[in-house]
XYZ file of C-alpha atoms in Angstrom:
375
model
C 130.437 83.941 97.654
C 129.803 86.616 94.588
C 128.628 86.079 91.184
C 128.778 88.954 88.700
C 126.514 88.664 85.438
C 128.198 90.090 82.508
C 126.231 88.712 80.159
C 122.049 89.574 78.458
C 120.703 86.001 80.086
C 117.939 85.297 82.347
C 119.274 81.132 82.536
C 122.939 82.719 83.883
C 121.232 84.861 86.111
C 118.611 81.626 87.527
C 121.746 79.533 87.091
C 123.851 81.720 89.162
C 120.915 82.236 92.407
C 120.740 78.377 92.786
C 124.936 78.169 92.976
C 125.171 80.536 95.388
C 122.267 79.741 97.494
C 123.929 75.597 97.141
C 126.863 76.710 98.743
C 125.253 78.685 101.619
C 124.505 82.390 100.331
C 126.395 85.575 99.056
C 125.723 87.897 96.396
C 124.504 88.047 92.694
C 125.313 91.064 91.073
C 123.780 92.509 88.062
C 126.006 94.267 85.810
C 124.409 94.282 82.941
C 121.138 94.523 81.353
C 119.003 91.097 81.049
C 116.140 91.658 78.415
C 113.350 89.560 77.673
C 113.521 87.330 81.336
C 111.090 85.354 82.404
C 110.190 84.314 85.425
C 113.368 84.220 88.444
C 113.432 82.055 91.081
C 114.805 84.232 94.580
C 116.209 81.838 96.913
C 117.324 81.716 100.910
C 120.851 83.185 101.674
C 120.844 85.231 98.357
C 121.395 89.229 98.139
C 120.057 89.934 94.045
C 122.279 92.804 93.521
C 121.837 95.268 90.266
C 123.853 97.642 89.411
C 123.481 101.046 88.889
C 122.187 101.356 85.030
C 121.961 97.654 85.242
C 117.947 96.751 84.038
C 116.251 93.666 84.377
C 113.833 93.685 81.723
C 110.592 91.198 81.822
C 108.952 89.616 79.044
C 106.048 91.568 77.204
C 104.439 87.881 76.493
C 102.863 86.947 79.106
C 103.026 83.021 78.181
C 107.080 83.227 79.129
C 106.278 83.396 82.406
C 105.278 80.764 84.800
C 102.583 79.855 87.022
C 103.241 80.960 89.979
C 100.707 79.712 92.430
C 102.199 77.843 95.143
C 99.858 76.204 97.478
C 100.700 77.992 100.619
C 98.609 80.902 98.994
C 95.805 78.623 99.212
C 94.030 79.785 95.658
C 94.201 83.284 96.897
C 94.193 85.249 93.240
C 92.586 83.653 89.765
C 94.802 81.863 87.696
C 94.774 84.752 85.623
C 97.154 86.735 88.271
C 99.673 84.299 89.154
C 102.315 85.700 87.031
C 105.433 87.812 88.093
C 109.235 88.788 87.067
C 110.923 87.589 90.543
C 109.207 85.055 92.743
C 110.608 83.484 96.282
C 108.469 81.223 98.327
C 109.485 80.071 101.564
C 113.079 81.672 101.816
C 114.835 83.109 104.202
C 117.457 85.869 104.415
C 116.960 87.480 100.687
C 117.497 90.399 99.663
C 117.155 92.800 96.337
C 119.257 96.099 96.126
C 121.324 98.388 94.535
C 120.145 101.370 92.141
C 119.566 99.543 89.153
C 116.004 98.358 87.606
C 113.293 95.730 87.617
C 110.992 96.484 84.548
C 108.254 95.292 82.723
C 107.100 96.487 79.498
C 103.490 97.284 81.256
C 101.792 98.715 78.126
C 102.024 96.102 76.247
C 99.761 93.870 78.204
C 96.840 96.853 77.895
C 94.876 98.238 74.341
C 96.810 101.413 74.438
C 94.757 102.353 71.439
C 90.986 101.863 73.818
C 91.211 104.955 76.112
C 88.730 105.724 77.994
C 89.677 109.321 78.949
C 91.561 107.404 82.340
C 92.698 104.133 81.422
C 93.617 101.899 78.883
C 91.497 99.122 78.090
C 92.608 95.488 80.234
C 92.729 92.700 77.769
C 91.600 89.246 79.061
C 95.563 87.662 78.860
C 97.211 87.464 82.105
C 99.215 90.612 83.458
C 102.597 90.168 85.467
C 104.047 91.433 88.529
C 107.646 92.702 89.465
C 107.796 90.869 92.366
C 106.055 88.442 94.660
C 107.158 87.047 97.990
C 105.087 84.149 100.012
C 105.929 83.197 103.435
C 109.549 84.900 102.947
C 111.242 85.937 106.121
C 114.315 88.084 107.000
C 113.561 90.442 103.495
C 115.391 93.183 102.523
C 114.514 95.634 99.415
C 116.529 98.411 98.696
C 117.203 101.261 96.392
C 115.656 99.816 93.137
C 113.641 101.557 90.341
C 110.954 99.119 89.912
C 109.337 100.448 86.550
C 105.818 99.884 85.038
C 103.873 96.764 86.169
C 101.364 96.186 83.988
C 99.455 94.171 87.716
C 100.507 95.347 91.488
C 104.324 96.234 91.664
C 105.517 94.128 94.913
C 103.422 91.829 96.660
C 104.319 90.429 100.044
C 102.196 87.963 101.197
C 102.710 86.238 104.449
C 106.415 87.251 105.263
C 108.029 88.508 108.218
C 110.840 91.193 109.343
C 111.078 92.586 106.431
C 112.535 96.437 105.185
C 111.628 98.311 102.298
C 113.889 101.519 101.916
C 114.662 103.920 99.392
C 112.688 101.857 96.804
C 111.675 103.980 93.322
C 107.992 102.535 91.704
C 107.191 104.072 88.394
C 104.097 103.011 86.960
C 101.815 104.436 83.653
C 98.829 106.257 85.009
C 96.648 105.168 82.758
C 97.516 101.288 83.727
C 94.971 100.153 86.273
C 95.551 97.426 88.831
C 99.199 98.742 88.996
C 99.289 99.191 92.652
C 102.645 99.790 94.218
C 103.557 98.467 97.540
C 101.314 95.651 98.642
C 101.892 94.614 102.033
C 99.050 91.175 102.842
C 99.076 89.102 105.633
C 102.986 90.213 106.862
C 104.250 90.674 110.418
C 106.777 93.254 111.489
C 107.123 95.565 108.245
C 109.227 99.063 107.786
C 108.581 100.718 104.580
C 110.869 103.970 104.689
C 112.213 106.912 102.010
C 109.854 105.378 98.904
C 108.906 107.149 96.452
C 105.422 105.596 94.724
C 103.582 106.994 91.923
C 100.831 104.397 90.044
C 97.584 104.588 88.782
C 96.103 102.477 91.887
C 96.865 102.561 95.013
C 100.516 103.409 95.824
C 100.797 101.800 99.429
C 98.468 98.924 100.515
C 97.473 96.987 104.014
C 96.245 93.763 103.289
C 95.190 90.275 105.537
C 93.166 87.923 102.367
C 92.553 84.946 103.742
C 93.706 82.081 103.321
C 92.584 78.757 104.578
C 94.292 79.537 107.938
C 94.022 83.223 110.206
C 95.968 86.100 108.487
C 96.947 88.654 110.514
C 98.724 91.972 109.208
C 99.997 93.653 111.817
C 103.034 95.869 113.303
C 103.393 97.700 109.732
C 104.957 100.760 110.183
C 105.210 103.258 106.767
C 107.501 106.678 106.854
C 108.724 109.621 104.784
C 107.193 108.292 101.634
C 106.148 110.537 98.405
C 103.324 109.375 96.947
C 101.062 109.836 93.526
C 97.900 107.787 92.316
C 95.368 107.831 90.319
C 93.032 106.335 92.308
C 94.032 106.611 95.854
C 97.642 106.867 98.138
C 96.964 104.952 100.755
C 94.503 101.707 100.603
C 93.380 99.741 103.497
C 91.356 96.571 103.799
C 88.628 95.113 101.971
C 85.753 93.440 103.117
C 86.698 90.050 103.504
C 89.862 90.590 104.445
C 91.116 89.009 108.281
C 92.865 91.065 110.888
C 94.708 93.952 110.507
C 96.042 95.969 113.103
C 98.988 98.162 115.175
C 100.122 99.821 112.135
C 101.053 102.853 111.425
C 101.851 105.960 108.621
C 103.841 109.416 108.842
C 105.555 111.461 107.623
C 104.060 111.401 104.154
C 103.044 114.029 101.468
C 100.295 112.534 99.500
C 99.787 114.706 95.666
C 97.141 112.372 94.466
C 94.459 113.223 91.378
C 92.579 110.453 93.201
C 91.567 109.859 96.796
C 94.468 110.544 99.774
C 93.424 107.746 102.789
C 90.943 105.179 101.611
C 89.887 102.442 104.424
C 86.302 101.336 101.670
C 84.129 98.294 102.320
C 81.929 98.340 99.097
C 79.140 95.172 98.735
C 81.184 94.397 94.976
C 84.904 93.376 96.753
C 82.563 90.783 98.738
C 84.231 87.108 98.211
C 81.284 84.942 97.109
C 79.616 83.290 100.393
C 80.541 86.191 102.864
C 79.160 89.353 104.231
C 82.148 90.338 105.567
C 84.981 89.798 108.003
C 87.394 92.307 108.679
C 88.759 93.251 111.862
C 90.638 96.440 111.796
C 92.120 98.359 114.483
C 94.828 100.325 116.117
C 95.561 102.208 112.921
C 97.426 105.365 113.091
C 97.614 108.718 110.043
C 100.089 111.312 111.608
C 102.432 114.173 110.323
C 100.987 113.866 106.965
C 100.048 116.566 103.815
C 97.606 115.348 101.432
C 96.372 117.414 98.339
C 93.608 115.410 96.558
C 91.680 115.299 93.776
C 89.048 113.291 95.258
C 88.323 112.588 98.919
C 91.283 113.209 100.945
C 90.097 110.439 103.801
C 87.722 108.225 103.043
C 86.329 105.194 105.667
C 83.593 103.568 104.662
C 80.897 100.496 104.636
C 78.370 99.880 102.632
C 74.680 98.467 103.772
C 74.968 94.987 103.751
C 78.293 94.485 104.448
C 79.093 93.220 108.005
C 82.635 93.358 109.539
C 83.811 92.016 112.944
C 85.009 95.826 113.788
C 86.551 98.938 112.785
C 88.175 100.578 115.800
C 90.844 102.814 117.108
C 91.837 104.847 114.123
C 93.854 108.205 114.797
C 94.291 111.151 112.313
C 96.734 113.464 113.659
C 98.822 116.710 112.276
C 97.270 116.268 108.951
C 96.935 119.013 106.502
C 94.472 118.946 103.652
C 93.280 120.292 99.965
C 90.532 119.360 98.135
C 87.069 120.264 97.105
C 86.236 117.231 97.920
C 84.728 116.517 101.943
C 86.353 113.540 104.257
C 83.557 110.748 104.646
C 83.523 108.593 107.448
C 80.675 106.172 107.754
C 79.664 102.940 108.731
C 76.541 100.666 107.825
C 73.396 99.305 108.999
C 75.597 95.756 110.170
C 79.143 98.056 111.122
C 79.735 100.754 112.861
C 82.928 102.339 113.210
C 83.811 103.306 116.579
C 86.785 105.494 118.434
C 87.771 107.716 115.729
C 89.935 110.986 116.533
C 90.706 113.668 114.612
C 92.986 115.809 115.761
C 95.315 118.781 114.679
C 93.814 118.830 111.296
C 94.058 121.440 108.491
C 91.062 121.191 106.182
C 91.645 123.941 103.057
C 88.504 123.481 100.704
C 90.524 124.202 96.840
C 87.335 124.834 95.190
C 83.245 125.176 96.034
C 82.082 121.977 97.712
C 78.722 120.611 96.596
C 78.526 118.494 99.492
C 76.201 119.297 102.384
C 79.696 119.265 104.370
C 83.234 119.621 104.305
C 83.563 116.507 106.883
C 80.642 113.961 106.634
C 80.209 111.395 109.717
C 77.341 108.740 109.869
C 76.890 105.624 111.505
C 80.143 106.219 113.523
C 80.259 105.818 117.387
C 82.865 107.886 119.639
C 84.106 109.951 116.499
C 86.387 112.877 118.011
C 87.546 116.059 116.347
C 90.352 118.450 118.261
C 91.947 121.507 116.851
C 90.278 120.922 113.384
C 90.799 124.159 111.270
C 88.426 124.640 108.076
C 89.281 126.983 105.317
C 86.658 127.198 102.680
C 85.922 129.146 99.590
């Protein structure tokens, strides 16, 4: 079954999902442009189709859209961050594609005129995503521009066997909290040909608990471009659950901010706990990374007390920055089997750092065929 929107309206659009789901799946194509939309419902057996120059364009008042805070995520964000364009919970077989575009108009949920030399200034009102998925499975996202989210981009949270390919995310530089690709608590992932550019993170490994074990694991990332502000690739937090068995390549990284950050500060501590990740099996290979800050970063602070952080591999990786690589753990965590190897370090401008790789608190930390070239 097909069902082509021709028309600027959201309702037809929501209308036209719940037929064709009703009557067992097909396709809802997008030929038009939809302005002003709130909040769409994705639901199991449905392929949202849009068009090339077709744009889905959200709301820039943040009251049109709805709640969306289902229980199966437990109370995992604020109330404040519950909003988003497209939302699915619990479906099966869905998928979004075609070259068209999911937008939101992201700057008007900031003070464009408070600049801070970095960002604009983040009001108190709420701030929507693109998309969120919870507990989706069978997920396919492909080829769509998804264009300046004023919060993350896509967040998949608890699905399975899913794809990402050839996916486009645009998002203001100066709009924090505009990550790109943020894959939490989700089994059996491929995120391929993407081309990411935020001000936060562009790709993201998540487990945040829930009132149940969260495990992220058997990610796999490839020939993505990326650009952030703040850093490329982010992994964990401290009270995150378990990730592990994933793995990135094939990646250039042009980022003003950090390249690989895997950062356990004390202040992204959930109230009542001193930590809890377990991360492991982690792979960085085939990968060139010119950064403006620290082009790998892994670190926890004192105080902070995770279950482990083991088996990480850095392979085939080359390099620029003036800033060093930092790897180290605490006084609770250390970090332990860490190899890098086949690594091109090129040092863009003088270092004021003791060292151009710095390594504390780390057990088992290998380096093989690591070339410096320094100023």
């Amino acid at each position: 079954m097909e069902i082509k929107i021709t028309q600027d309206s959201y309702q037809a659009l929501q209308q036209a999902i719940n037929e064709v789901s009703a009557n067992g799946g097909g396709r809802v194509s997008v030929e038009c442009s939809i302005n002003n939309a709130h909040t769409i419902y994705l639901k199991s057996n449905v392929e949202l189709h849009i068009a090339h120059n077709a744009v889905i364009t959200g709301s820039a008042d943040h009251r049109d859209y709805d709640d969306f805070n289902p229980p199966e995520l437990c109370g995992i964000k604020p109330e404040k961050y519950n909003h988003t364009l497209i939302a699915a919970v619990n479906a099966g077989n869905i998928a979004i594609t075609g070259s068209g575009t999911l937008a939101i108009p992201g700057a008007k949920f900031y003070d464009e005129s408070t600049f801070n030399g970095r960002f604009f200034a983040k009001p108190a009102t709420p701030r929507p995503r693109i998309l969120h998925l919870v507990d989706c499975s069978d997920v396919l996202l492909s080829d769509t521009l998804y264009k300046d989210a004023p919060c993350w981009t896509i967040w998949l949270s608890g699905c399975n066997r899913v794809t990402l390919k050839g996916l486009r995310v645009e998002g203001d530089q100066r709009m924090i909290n505009n990550d790109g690709i943020d894959i939490d608590g989700c089994r059996d992932v491929t995120v391929s040909d993407c081309r990411v550019k935020t001000c936060d993170d562009c790709l993201i490994l998540r487990a945040m608990p829930r009132d149940k074990e969260v495990v992220c694991e058997n990610v796999v990332f490839t020939n993505c471009l990326l650009s952030s502000a703040c850093q490329g690739i982010r992994i964990g937090c401290p009270s995150d659950d378990i990730i592990r068995n994933c793995r990135f390549s094939n990646m250039v990284l042009d980022c003003p901010g950090n390249g690989i950050n895997i950062d356990n500060p004390v202040r992204y501590l959930k109230e009542g706990c001193n930590g809890k990740l377990d991360l492991s099996n982690i792979t960085f290979a085939h990968m060139t990374i010119n950064s403006g800050w620290l082009p790998i970063r892994l670190g926890v602070d004192d105080g902070v007390k995770l279950r482990s952080i083991r088996n990480l591999v850095f392979d085939d990786i080359i390099m620029q920055s003036s800033y060093p690589c930092d790897f180290h753990g605490s006084a609770e965590t250390t970090p332990e089997n860490i190899t890098l190897r086949n690594i091109k370090y090129i040092q863009t401008a003088p270092n004021e750092r003791e060292s151009n790789f710095i390594v504390r608190k780390c057990r088992r930390f290998r380096m093989e065929n690591v070339e410096l070239d320094t100023m």
